[in-house]
XYZ file of C-alpha atoms in Angstrom:
364
model
C 72.072 -118.956 35.889
C 71.269 -117.322 32.546
C 68.521 -114.697 32.549
C 66.679 -112.923 29.743
C 64.666 -109.761 30.348
C 62.006 -109.165 27.661
C 60.070 -105.940 27.079
C 58.252 -104.241 24.196
C 60.937 -101.592 23.676
C 63.194 -99.256 25.634
C 61.204 -96.099 24.975
C 60.538 -93.738 27.894
C 58.434 -95.198 30.708
C 58.678 -96.484 34.239
C 59.089 -100.137 33.286
C 61.703 -99.270 30.670
C 63.668 -97.091 33.079
C 63.552 -99.865 35.648
C 64.955 -102.371 33.137
C 67.780 -100.008 32.222
C 68.721 -99.430 35.853
C 68.438 -102.832 37.476
C 69.862 -104.855 34.577
C 73.145 -103.004 35.015
C 73.203 -103.819 38.727
C 72.393 -107.496 38.090
C 75.339 -107.673 35.691
C 77.557 -105.928 38.229
C 76.533 -108.586 40.753
C 77.751 -111.284 38.379
C 74.483 -112.460 36.814
C 74.574 -113.599 33.190
C 71.777 -111.341 31.973
C 70.631 -110.198 28.530
C 67.743 -108.105 27.181
C 65.357 -108.880 24.317
C 63.114 -106.214 22.775
C 60.099 -106.741 20.562
C 60.951 -103.421 18.895
C 64.596 -102.411 18.726
C 64.158 -98.722 17.901
C 67.286 -96.966 19.107
C 66.739 -95.054 22.365
C 68.796 -93.567 25.167
C 68.132 -96.597 27.405
C 69.141 -99.028 24.663
C 72.382 -97.149 24.093
C 73.072 -96.994 27.828
C 72.764 -100.763 28.212
C 74.960 -101.532 25.207
C 77.546 -98.959 26.245
C 77.787 -100.794 29.574
C 78.300 -104.198 27.980
C 74.765 -105.595 28.207
C 73.776 -107.740 25.235
C 70.530 -106.374 23.780
C 68.783 -108.117 20.886
C 65.481 -107.316 19.190
C 62.920 -109.166 17.093
C 62.183 -106.318 14.678
C 62.602 -102.603 14.209
C 59.896 -99.973 13.658
C 57.175 -102.585 13.126
C 53.982 -103.699 14.847
C 54.745 -105.298 18.221
C 51.215 -106.733 18.266
C 52.001 -109.124 15.412
C 51.307 -112.635 16.815
C 53.974 -114.161 14.559
C 56.508 -112.805 17.038
C 55.528 -115.769 19.216
C 57.311 -118.135 16.827
C 60.494 -116.080 16.966
C 60.372 -116.247 20.751
C 59.869 -120.026 20.587
C 63.368 -120.309 19.110
C 64.909 -118.258 21.911
C 63.498 -118.995 25.359
C 65.028 -122.449 25.867
C 68.496 -120.889 25.804
C 67.830 -119.338 29.227
C 67.130 -120.587 32.741
C 64.755 -117.712 33.500
C 62.877 -115.444 31.115
C 61.428 -112.354 32.768
C 58.813 -110.356 30.856
C 57.385 -106.869 31.199
C 54.295 -105.157 29.743
C 51.640 -106.154 27.198
C 51.905 -107.656 24.561
C 55.196 -109.200 25.758
C 53.020 -110.769 28.468
C 51.061 -112.716 25.827
C 53.849 -113.599 23.421
C 56.076 -115.164 26.108
C 53.223 -117.172 27.598
C 52.094 -118.496 24.228
C 55.656 -119.397 23.235
C 56.140 -121.402 26.425
C 52.794 -123.153 25.936
C 53.492 -124.059 22.294
C 56.907 -125.622 22.874
C 56.193 -126.860 26.416
C 59.337 -125.094 27.584
C 60.817 -125.965 30.991
C 62.367 -122.489 31.260
C 61.102 -120.613 34.307
C 58.852 -117.774 33.228
C 58.446 -114.612 35.334
C 56.295 -111.558 34.688
C 56.283 -108.166 36.414
C 52.878 -106.501 36.724
C 53.545 -102.760 36.535
C 50.058 -101.315 36.904
C 46.879 -101.489 38.951
C 44.682 -101.293 35.834
C 44.523 -101.900 32.101
C 41.667 -101.816 29.617
C 41.676 -105.612 29.190
C 40.255 -105.894 32.694
C 36.989 -104.316 31.514
C 36.429 -107.023 28.892
C 34.988 -110.425 29.846
C 36.660 -112.288 26.963
C 40.064 -110.808 27.769
C 39.574 -111.782 31.401
C 39.129 -115.429 30.397
C 42.151 -115.238 28.108
C 44.264 -113.480 30.724
C 43.644 -116.272 33.216
C 45.123 -118.732 30.730
C 48.040 -116.414 29.918
C 49.037 -115.698 33.521
C 48.857 -119.426 34.317
C 51.838 -119.993 32.037
C 54.054 -117.962 34.378
C 55.853 -119.615 37.256
C 55.717 -116.348 39.184
C 54.138 -112.920 38.825
C 55.926 -110.051 40.585
C 53.793 -107.018 41.390
C 55.434 -103.651 42.069
C 53.157 -102.564 44.925
C 50.616 -103.977 47.362
C 47.867 -102.232 45.425
C 49.002 -103.767 42.124
C 48.992 -107.184 43.794
C 45.513 -106.730 45.272
C 44.038 -105.485 42.000
C 45.563 -108.378 40.050
C 44.170 -110.926 42.495
C 40.759 -109.269 42.368
C 40.897 -109.672 38.598
C 42.334 -113.179 38.290
C 41.502 -114.823 41.611
C 43.951 -116.301 44.092
C 45.118 -119.362 42.162
C 48.263 -117.611 40.965
C 51.762 -117.403 42.377
C 52.448 -113.714 43.093
C 54.925 -111.773 45.194
C 55.319 -108.036 45.864
C 58.678 -106.415 45.127
C 58.570 -102.624 45.141
C 60.291 -100.789 42.327
C 63.611 -99.262 43.237
C 65.500 -96.116 42.323
C 69.267 -95.657 42.141
C 69.459 -93.041 44.875
C 73.228 -92.498 44.713
C 73.113 -91.976 40.941
C 70.370 -89.377 41.339
C 72.370 -87.494 43.941
C 75.440 -87.493 41.671
C 73.360 -86.250 38.739
C 71.869 -83.479 40.885
C 75.331 -81.924 41.084
C 75.389 -81.359 37.325
C 74.602 -77.892 36.000
C 71.885 -77.560 33.363
C 72.722 -74.048 32.203
C 70.367 -74.369 29.210
C 67.405 -75.078 31.468
C 68.417 -72.491 34.075
C 68.474 -69.842 31.344
C 65.085 -70.964 30.065
C 63.203 -70.949 33.377
C 64.977 -67.934 34.868
C 63.678 -67.201 38.367
C 60.373 -69.024 37.928
C 59.181 -71.514 40.533
C 59.323 -74.933 38.868
C 56.640 -77.619 39.014
C 58.079 -80.765 37.443
C 56.345 -83.778 35.957
C 58.277 -86.754 34.574
C 56.088 -89.160 32.612
C 55.221 -90.430 29.166
C 52.504 -88.466 27.402
C 49.719 -91.021 27.653
C 46.067 -90.524 28.585
C 46.419 -92.100 32.023
C 49.211 -89.674 32.992
C 46.811 -86.711 32.667
C 49.221 -83.846 32.069
C 46.112 -81.763 31.281
C 45.251 -81.419 34.970
C 48.656 -79.953 35.802
C 48.399 -77.512 32.886
C 44.979 -76.385 34.150
C 46.355 -76.017 37.683
C 49.063 -73.666 36.394
C 46.372 -71.245 35.171
C 45.320 -70.826 38.828
C 48.840 -70.051 40.032
C 50.735 -66.718 39.990
C 52.780 -65.795 36.943
C 56.084 -66.661 38.635
C 55.232 -70.389 38.484
C 56.054 -72.621 35.535
C 55.602 -76.282 34.603
C 58.394 -78.417 33.158
C 57.429 -81.686 31.453
C 60.007 -84.408 30.854
C 58.913 -87.231 28.570
C 57.451 -88.005 25.167
C 54.490 -89.845 23.720
C 51.400 -89.676 21.542
C 49.681 -86.942 23.605
C 52.574 -84.517 23.732
C 51.308 -82.514 20.735
C 47.804 -82.418 22.229
C 49.199 -81.010 25.488
C 51.277 -78.433 23.621
C 48.155 -77.281 21.772
C 46.164 -77.179 25.009
C 48.880 -75.052 26.611
C 48.616 -72.533 23.760
C 44.820 -72.500 24.051
C 45.091 -71.505 27.727
C 47.707 -68.857 26.949
C 50.380 -70.564 29.026
C 53.035 -71.244 26.393
C 55.539 -68.915 28.048
C 55.231 -70.833 31.341
C 55.146 -74.470 30.170
C 58.307 -76.172 28.906
C 58.320 -79.510 27.068
C 61.814 -80.989 27.319
C 61.164 -84.383 25.721
C 63.212 -87.390 26.809
C 66.164 -86.450 28.990
C 69.103 -88.255 30.542
C 70.696 -87.312 33.889
C 67.237 -86.745 35.325
C 68.648 -85.821 38.732
C 70.051 -82.582 37.289
C 66.538 -81.551 36.250
C 64.873 -82.592 39.507
C 67.410 -80.501 41.423
C 65.969 -77.369 39.753
C 62.370 -78.175 40.713
C 60.440 -76.744 43.636
C 57.708 -79.387 43.510
C 57.289 -82.739 41.724
C 53.760 -83.650 40.602
C 52.199 -86.888 39.356
C 48.613 -86.420 38.184
C 47.955 -89.980 36.953
C 44.523 -91.600 36.639
C 46.159 -94.870 37.662
C 49.686 -95.922 38.521
C 51.175 -99.205 39.686
C 53.914 -97.548 41.685
C 55.248 -94.047 41.003
C 58.928 -94.123 40.146
C 59.083 -90.400 39.377
C 57.599 -89.689 42.808
C 60.429 -91.596 44.471
C 63.010 -89.809 42.318
C 61.657 -86.464 43.455
C 61.620 -87.583 47.088
C 65.196 -88.856 46.819
C 66.376 -85.298 46.155
C 64.274 -83.808 48.943
C 61.539 -82.384 46.730
C 57.940 -82.281 48.005
C 55.835 -84.660 45.921
C 52.153 -84.141 45.161
C 50.248 -86.981 43.517
C 46.755 -88.200 42.816
C 45.150 -90.367 45.473
C 45.065 -93.570 43.422
C 46.087 -97.131 44.396
C 49.792 -97.862 43.989
C 50.851 -94.229 43.747
C 49.214 -93.236 47.034
C 50.981 -96.190 48.666
C 54.290 -94.490 47.876
C 53.282 -90.910 48.690
C 50.831 -91.196 51.633
C 52.145 -89.742 54.924
C 55.174 -88.279 53.171
C 54.009 -86.113 50.269
C 50.562 -84.727 49.495
C 47.569 -86.275 47.721
C 44.756 -84.777 45.647
C 41.685 -86.134 43.861
C 42.066 -87.250 40.240
C 41.457 -84.360 37.865
C 40.958 -81.748 40.601
C 43.203 -79.006 39.215
C 41.961 -76.407 41.690
C 42.928 -78.594 44.661
C 46.305 -79.252 43.040
C 46.927 -75.522 42.562
C 46.004 -74.852 46.186
C 48.371 -77.558 47.472
C 51.246 -76.180 45.387
C 50.620 -72.603 46.535
C 50.400 -73.627 50.203
C 53.722 -75.432 49.934
C 55.598 -72.621 48.254
C 54.246 -69.831 50.472
C 54.882 -71.639 53.783
C 58.578 -72.376 54.179
C 58.186 -74.363 57.407
C 55.497 -76.553 55.832
C 57.652 -76.964 52.707
C 60.634 -78.109 54.796
C 58.479 -80.533 56.776
C 57.095 -82.227 53.653
C 60.544 -82.248 52.017
C 62.055 -84.051 55.015
C 59.295 -86.668 55.059
C 59.726 -87.292 51.334
C 63.496 -87.630 51.637
C 63.130 -90.234 54.382
C 60.455 -92.164 52.456
C 62.770 -92.510 49.438
C 65.186 -94.647 51.461
C 62.587 -97.434 51.427
C 62.852 -97.672 47.643
C 66.595 -98.009 47.139
C 67.231 -99.986 43.945
C 69.746 -102.223 45.717
C 66.907 -103.614 47.864
C 64.871 -104.359 44.751
C 67.758 -106.018 42.911
C 68.637 -108.194 45.900
C 65.018 -109.389 46.166
C 64.878 -110.164 42.435
C 68.067 -112.204 42.622
C 66.741 -114.147 45.620
C 63.564 -114.887 43.673
C 65.544 -116.136 40.668
C 67.594 -118.508 42.838
C 64.518 -119.812 44.652
C 62.698 -120.401 41.375
C 65.549 -122.483 39.982
C 65.642 -124.464 43.216
C 61.850 -124.955 43.109
C 61.398 -123.098 46.397
C 58.636 -120.814 45.140
Protein backbone atom coordinates (compact mmCIF):
# COMPACT_ATOMS: atom_id res chain seq x y z
CA UNK A 1 0.00 0.00 0.00
CA UNK A 2 1.59 3.25 -1.18
CA UNK A 3 0.17 6.47 0.27
CA UNK A 4 0.70 10.12 -0.63
CA UNK A 5 -0.29 12.92 1.73
CA UNK A 6 -0.83 16.25 -0.07
CA UNK A 7 -1.12 19.68 1.55
CA UNK A 8 -0.56 23.32 0.56
CA UNK A 9 2.64 23.69 2.59
CA UNK A 10 4.11 22.79 5.97
CA UNK A 11 3.80 26.25 7.48
CA UNK A 12 2.44 26.56 11.03
CA UNK A 13 -1.15 25.37 11.50
CA UNK A 14 -3.18 22.56 12.96
CA UNK A 15 -3.43 20.56 9.74
CA UNK A 16 0.28 20.98 9.07
CA UNK A 17 1.23 19.92 12.58
CA UNK A 18 -1.03 16.90 12.27
CA UNK A 19 0.67 15.87 9.01
CA UNK A 20 4.10 16.19 10.59
CA UNK A 21 3.13 14.08 13.59
CA UNK A 22 1.04 11.27 12.15
CA UNK A 23 3.10 10.73 8.99
CA UNK A 24 6.04 9.75 11.18
CA UNK A 25 3.90 7.24 13.07
CA UNK A 26 2.50 5.76 9.84
CA UNK A 27 6.06 5.22 8.61
CA UNK A 28 7.02 3.68 11.94
CA UNK A 29 4.09 1.28 11.52
CA UNK A 30 5.51 0.16 8.18
CA UNK A 31 3.37 2.15 5.74
CA UNK A 32 5.00 3.31 2.51
CA UNK A 33 4.07 6.97 2.87
CA UNK A 34 5.30 10.17 1.21
CA UNK A 35 4.31 13.85 1.34
CA UNK A 36 3.68 16.27 -1.53
CA UNK A 37 3.48 20.04 -1.00
CA UNK A 38 2.08 22.62 -3.37
CA UNK A 39 4.61 25.08 -1.93
CA UNK A 40 7.91 23.69 -0.70
CA UNK A 41 9.09 26.67 1.36
CA UNK A 42 11.48 25.31 3.96
CA UNK A 43 9.90 25.09 7.43
CA UNK A 44 10.52 23.34 10.73
CA UNK A 45 7.92 20.65 9.91
CA UNK A 46 9.44 20.02 6.48
CA UNK A 47 12.88 19.61 8.01
CA UNK A 48 11.52 17.33 10.73
CA UNK A 49 9.96 14.96 8.20
CA UNK A 50 13.06 14.81 6.01
CA UNK A 51 15.34 14.37 9.00
CA UNK A 52 13.25 11.32 9.93
CA UNK A 53 13.49 9.76 6.48
CA UNK A 54 10.13 10.81 5.03
CA UNK A 55 10.26 11.63 1.32
CA UNK A 56 8.83 15.12 0.80
CA UNK A 57 8.44 16.58 -2.69
CA UNK A 58 6.92 19.88 -3.80
CA UNK A 59 5.43 21.33 -6.97
CA UNK A 60 6.95 24.80 -6.64
CA UNK A 61 8.63 27.11 -4.18
CA UNK A 62 7.53 30.60 -3.10
CA UNK A 63 4.87 30.83 -5.80
CA UNK A 64 1.08 31.07 -6.00
CA UNK A 65 -0.55 27.85 -4.78
CA UNK A 66 -3.81 28.98 -6.39
CA UNK A 67 -2.40 28.55 -9.89
CA UNK A 68 -4.73 26.03 -11.62
CA UNK A 69 -1.87 24.74 -13.79
CA UNK A 70 -0.74 22.80 -10.72
CA UNK A 71 -3.54 20.37 -11.59
CA UNK A 72 -1.57 19.14 -14.60
CA UNK A 73 1.51 18.50 -12.48
CA UNK A 74 -0.62 16.46 -10.10
CA UNK A 75 -2.05 14.50 -13.03
CA UNK A 76 1.43 13.08 -13.64
CA UNK A 77 1.80 11.98 -10.02
CA UNK A 78 -1.35 10.51 -8.49
CA UNK A 79 -1.42 7.21 -10.40
CA UNK A 80 1.85 6.21 -8.73
CA UNK A 81 -0.01 5.74 -5.43
CA UNK A 82 -2.78 3.51 -4.11
CA UNK A 83 -4.23 6.27 -1.92
CA UNK A 84 -3.81 10.02 -2.18
CA UNK A 85 -4.91 11.90 0.92
CA UNK A 86 -5.41 15.67 0.66
CA UNK A 87 -5.70 18.47 3.18
CA UNK A 88 -6.90 22.09 2.93
CA UNK A 89 -7.98 24.36 0.06
CA UNK A 90 -6.83 24.67 -2.74
CA UNK A 91 -5.29 21.17 -2.51
CA UNK A 92 -8.91 20.02 -2.21
CA UNK A 93 -9.67 21.34 -5.71
CA UNK A 94 -6.44 20.46 -7.49
CA UNK A 95 -6.53 16.78 -6.46
CA UNK A 96 -10.19 16.39 -7.40
CA UNK A 97 -9.72 18.01 -10.80
CA UNK A 98 -6.62 15.91 -11.52
CA UNK A 99 -8.50 12.70 -10.77
CA UNK A 100 -11.43 13.80 -12.92
CA UNK A 101 -9.24 14.77 -15.89
CA UNK A 102 -7.28 11.52 -16.07
CA UNK A 103 -10.07 9.29 -14.72
CA UNK A 104 -7.64 7.95 -12.13
CA UNK A 105 -8.50 4.75 -10.24
CA UNK A 106 -6.38 5.87 -7.28
CA UNK A 107 -8.43 6.15 -4.10
CA UNK A 108 -8.82 9.78 -3.14
CA UNK A 109 -9.31 10.86 0.49
CA UNK A 110 -9.78 14.34 1.92
CA UNK A 111 -9.69 15.54 5.53
CA UNK A 112 -12.08 18.38 6.37
CA UNK A 113 -10.34 20.41 9.07
CA UNK A 114 -12.89 23.13 9.78
CA UNK A 115 -16.55 23.77 10.49
CA UNK A 116 -16.62 26.81 8.18
CA UNK A 117 -14.97 28.51 5.22
CA UNK A 118 -15.93 31.53 3.15
CA UNK A 119 -16.82 29.39 0.11
CA UNK A 120 -19.88 28.18 2.00
CA UNK A 121 -21.40 31.67 1.81
CA UNK A 122 -21.28 31.70 -1.99
CA UNK A 123 -23.93 29.92 -4.07
CA UNK A 124 -21.64 29.32 -7.06
CA UNK A 125 -18.91 27.85 -4.88
CA UNK A 126 -21.49 25.60 -3.25
CA UNK A 127 -22.40 24.13 -6.64
CA UNK A 128 -18.73 23.71 -7.52
CA UNK A 129 -17.89 22.20 -4.14
CA UNK A 130 -20.52 19.50 -4.61
CA UNK A 131 -18.76 18.44 -7.81
CA UNK A 132 -15.32 18.62 -6.17
CA UNK A 133 -16.20 16.58 -3.08
CA UNK A 134 -17.86 13.95 -5.29
CA UNK A 135 -14.45 13.09 -6.72
CA UNK A 136 -13.31 11.82 -3.31
CA UNK A 137 -13.87 8.23 -2.29
CA UNK A 138 -14.02 9.32 1.34
CA UNK A 139 -14.08 12.55 3.33
CA UNK A 140 -12.72 12.37 6.88
CA UNK A 141 -13.95 15.05 9.26
CA UNK A 142 -11.99 15.84 12.44
CA UNK A 143 -14.99 16.31 14.75
CA UNK A 144 -18.71 15.61 14.92
CA UNK A 145 -19.38 19.31 14.43
CA UNK A 146 -17.19 19.45 11.31
CA UNK A 147 -19.09 16.45 9.94
CA UNK A 148 -22.51 17.96 10.67
CA UNK A 149 -21.60 21.32 9.14
CA UNK A 150 -20.22 19.67 6.00
CA UNK A 151 -23.37 17.60 5.55
CA UNK A 152 -25.54 20.67 6.09
CA UNK A 153 -23.57 22.33 3.31
CA UNK A 154 -23.30 19.49 0.80
CA UNK A 155 -26.19 17.19 1.68
CA UNK A 156 -25.97 13.54 2.67
CA UNK A 157 -24.94 11.99 -0.64
CA UNK A 158 -21.28 11.90 0.36
CA UNK A 159 -19.16 9.26 2.04
CA UNK A 160 -17.90 10.77 5.31
CA UNK A 161 -16.44 9.43 8.54
CA UNK A 162 -15.37 11.17 11.77
CA UNK A 163 -11.82 10.63 13.01
CA UNK A 164 -10.79 13.03 15.76
CA UNK A 165 -7.40 14.67 15.50
CA UNK A 166 -4.77 13.22 17.77
CA UNK A 167 -1.85 14.57 19.77
CA UNK A 168 1.39 12.77 20.61
CA UNK A 169 0.88 12.83 24.37
CA UNK A 170 4.14 11.08 25.28
CA UNK A 171 6.18 13.47 23.13
CA UNK A 172 4.55 16.46 24.82
CA UNK A 173 5.34 15.09 28.26
CA UNK A 174 8.98 14.52 27.26
CA UNK A 175 9.22 18.05 25.86
CA UNK A 176 7.73 19.49 29.05
CA UNK A 177 10.85 18.35 30.89
CA UNK A 178 13.03 20.66 28.80
CA UNK A 179 14.13 23.97 30.31
CA UNK A 180 13.44 27.15 28.33
CA UNK A 181 15.75 29.46 30.25
CA UNK A 182 15.34 32.21 27.62
CA UNK A 183 11.58 32.28 28.12
CA UNK A 184 11.79 31.92 31.90
CA UNK A 185 14.05 34.98 32.01
CA UNK A 186 11.68 36.92 29.78
CA UNK A 187 8.45 36.26 31.68
CA UNK A 188 9.98 36.32 35.16
CA UNK A 189 7.33 35.67 37.81
CA UNK A 190 4.38 36.68 35.64
CA UNK A 191 1.32 34.44 35.37
CA UNK A 192 1.30 33.11 31.80
CA UNK A 193 -1.72 32.92 29.50
CA UNK A 194 -0.68 30.97 26.41
CA UNK A 195 -2.18 30.89 22.94
CA UNK A 196 -0.79 28.66 20.18
CA UNK A 197 -2.23 29.47 16.76
CA UNK A 198 -1.49 31.01 13.39
CA UNK A 199 -2.16 34.73 13.18
CA UNK A 200 -5.27 34.62 11.03
CA UNK A 201 -8.53 36.54 11.40
CA UNK A 202 -10.51 33.54 12.60
CA UNK A 203 -8.07 32.92 15.48
CA UNK A 204 -8.94 36.32 17.01
CA UNK A 205 -5.86 37.02 19.10
CA UNK A 206 -7.31 40.53 19.56
CA UNK A 207 -9.83 39.28 22.13
CA UNK A 208 -7.11 37.78 24.32
CA UNK A 209 -5.06 40.99 24.10
CA UNK A 210 -8.12 43.00 25.19
CA UNK A 211 -8.77 40.56 28.04
CA UNK A 212 -5.23 41.14 29.34
CA UNK A 213 -6.02 44.84 29.83
CA UNK A 214 -8.65 43.77 32.40
CA UNK A 215 -6.24 41.58 34.36
CA UNK A 216 -3.72 42.58 37.07
CA UNK A 217 -0.22 43.59 36.05
CA UNK A 218 1.28 40.25 37.10
CA UNK A 219 -0.43 38.50 34.15
CA UNK A 220 1.11 38.21 30.70
CA UNK A 221 0.16 36.69 27.35
CA UNK A 222 2.51 34.52 25.30
CA UNK A 223 1.66 33.95 21.63
CA UNK A 224 3.23 31.09 19.69
CA UNK A 225 2.72 31.18 15.93
CA UNK A 226 3.10 33.34 12.86
CA UNK A 227 0.95 34.68 10.06
CA UNK A 228 -0.33 37.72 8.21
CA UNK A 229 -1.97 39.32 11.28
CA UNK A 230 0.99 39.09 13.61
CA UNK A 231 2.14 42.65 12.85
CA UNK A 232 -1.41 43.94 13.33
CA UNK A 233 -1.59 42.28 16.76
CA UNK A 234 1.81 43.67 17.74
CA UNK A 235 0.63 47.17 16.81
CA UNK A 236 -2.63 46.67 18.71
CA UNK A 237 -0.67 45.57 21.78
CA UNK A 238 1.36 48.80 21.66
CA UNK A 239 -1.81 50.86 21.24
CA UNK A 240 -3.23 49.37 24.46
CA UNK A 241 0.06 49.91 26.31
CA UNK A 242 0.60 46.21 26.90
CA UNK A 243 3.90 45.65 25.10
CA UNK A 244 5.72 44.77 28.31
CA UNK A 245 3.18 42.01 29.07
CA UNK A 246 2.65 40.43 25.63
CA UNK A 247 5.33 38.21 24.08
CA UNK A 248 5.32 37.11 20.44
CA UNK A 249 7.54 34.04 20.12
CA UNK A 250 6.85 33.15 16.48
CA UNK A 251 7.03 29.53 15.37
CA UNK A 252 8.52 27.25 18.00
CA UNK A 253 9.52 23.61 18.22
CA UNK A 254 9.32 21.50 21.40
CA UNK A 255 5.97 23.09 22.19
CA UNK A 256 5.59 21.04 25.37
CA UNK A 257 8.43 23.01 27.00
CA UNK A 258 6.47 26.23 26.46
CA UNK A 259 3.13 24.82 27.60
CA UNK A 260 4.77 23.63 30.82
CA UNK A 261 5.42 27.30 31.74
CA UNK A 262 1.80 28.36 31.19
CA UNK A 263 -0.84 28.82 33.85
CA UNK A 264 -3.74 28.82 31.39
CA UNK A 265 -4.14 27.93 27.70
CA UNK A 266 -6.64 30.00 25.69
CA UNK A 267 -8.19 29.55 22.25
CA UNK A 268 -10.31 32.53 21.21
CA UNK A 269 -11.24 31.36 17.69
CA UNK A 270 -14.30 32.50 15.73
CA UNK A 271 -14.49 28.98 14.31
CA UNK A 272 -12.44 25.83 14.71
CA UNK A 273 -12.83 22.32 13.36
CA UNK A 274 -11.20 20.71 16.35
CA UNK A 275 -8.74 22.47 18.66
CA UNK A 276 -5.37 20.75 18.66
CA UNK A 277 -3.74 23.38 20.87
CA UNK A 278 -6.52 22.86 23.43
CA UNK A 279 -5.69 19.16 23.63
CA UNK A 280 -1.97 19.92 23.92
CA UNK A 281 -2.66 22.18 26.88
CA UNK A 282 -4.92 19.58 28.49
CA UNK A 283 -2.30 16.87 27.98
CA UNK A 284 0.04 18.74 30.32
CA UNK A 285 -2.65 19.41 32.91
CA UNK A 286 -3.26 23.04 32.01
CA UNK A 287 -6.77 24.51 32.33
CA UNK A 288 -8.06 25.35 28.86
CA UNK A 289 -10.45 28.20 28.11
CA UNK A 290 -11.96 28.41 24.63
CA UNK A 291 -14.74 30.05 22.69
CA UNK A 292 -18.06 28.22 22.62
CA UNK A 293 -18.00 27.37 18.91
CA UNK A 294 -18.75 24.05 17.15
CA UNK A 295 -15.79 21.67 16.97
CA UNK A 296 -13.74 23.44 19.62
CA UNK A 297 -16.48 23.26 22.26
CA UNK A 298 -16.79 19.54 21.50
CA UNK A 299 -13.23 19.11 22.77
CA UNK A 300 -13.40 21.48 25.74
CA UNK A 301 -16.99 21.16 27.08
CA UNK A 302 -17.23 19.56 30.55
CA UNK A 303 -13.46 19.64 30.96
CA UNK A 304 -12.23 23.20 30.40
CA UNK A 305 -14.17 26.46 30.31
CA UNK A 306 -16.09 28.17 27.50
CA UNK A 307 -16.81 31.82 26.73
CA UNK A 308 -18.73 33.70 24.04
CA UNK A 309 -16.86 34.71 20.87
CA UNK A 310 -15.24 38.11 21.29
CA UNK A 311 -16.30 38.57 24.92
CA UNK A 312 -12.97 39.71 26.37
CA UNK A 313 -14.49 40.73 29.69
CA UNK A 314 -15.92 37.24 30.25
CA UNK A 315 -12.57 35.74 29.26
CA UNK A 316 -10.72 37.95 31.75
CA UNK A 317 -13.15 36.98 34.50
CA UNK A 318 -12.74 33.25 33.79
CA UNK A 319 -8.94 33.55 33.88
CA UNK A 320 -8.98 35.52 37.14
CA UNK A 321 -11.38 33.07 38.81
CA UNK A 322 -9.12 30.17 37.88
CA UNK A 323 -5.91 31.73 39.11
CA UNK A 324 -7.32 33.06 42.39
CA UNK A 325 -9.09 29.82 43.39
CA UNK A 326 -6.56 27.02 43.74
CA UNK A 327 -9.15 24.30 44.39
CA UNK A 328 -11.12 25.33 41.30
CA UNK A 329 -7.89 25.48 39.27
CA UNK A 330 -6.94 21.94 40.34
CA UNK A 331 -10.41 20.63 39.54
CA UNK A 332 -10.38 22.04 35.99
CA UNK A 333 -6.78 20.90 35.47
CA UNK A 334 -7.68 17.32 36.41
CA UNK A 335 -10.68 17.26 34.08
CA UNK A 336 -8.57 18.60 31.21
CA UNK A 337 -5.82 16.05 31.80
CA UNK A 338 -8.32 13.19 31.68
CA UNK A 339 -10.02 14.56 28.55
CA UNK A 340 -6.69 14.61 26.67
CA UNK A 341 -6.45 10.82 26.87
CA UNK A 342 -9.34 10.60 24.39
CA UNK A 343 -7.21 12.31 21.74
CA UNK A 344 -4.06 10.20 21.79
CA UNK A 345 -2.47 10.30 18.33
CA UNK A 346 -2.05 6.52 18.31
CA UNK A 347 -5.85 6.16 18.26
CA UNK A 348 -6.07 8.52 15.30
CA UNK A 349 -3.29 6.80 13.35
CA UNK A 350 -4.80 3.36 13.91
CA UNK A 351 -8.18 4.57 12.61
CA UNK A 352 -6.57 6.14 9.54
CA UNK A 353 -4.72 2.94 8.72
CA UNK A 354 -7.93 0.91 9.09
CA UNK A 355 -9.67 3.31 6.72
CA UNK A 356 -6.88 2.99 4.14
CA UNK A 357 -7.08 -0.82 4.21
CA UNK A 358 -10.88 -0.81 3.95
CA UNK A 359 -10.79 1.61 1.04
CA UNK A 360 -8.40 -0.59 -0.93
CA UNK A 361 -10.60 -3.59 -0.19
CA UNK A 362 -13.72 -1.65 -1.26
CA UNK A 363 -15.26 -1.98 2.21
CA UNK A 364 -16.13 1.70 2.57
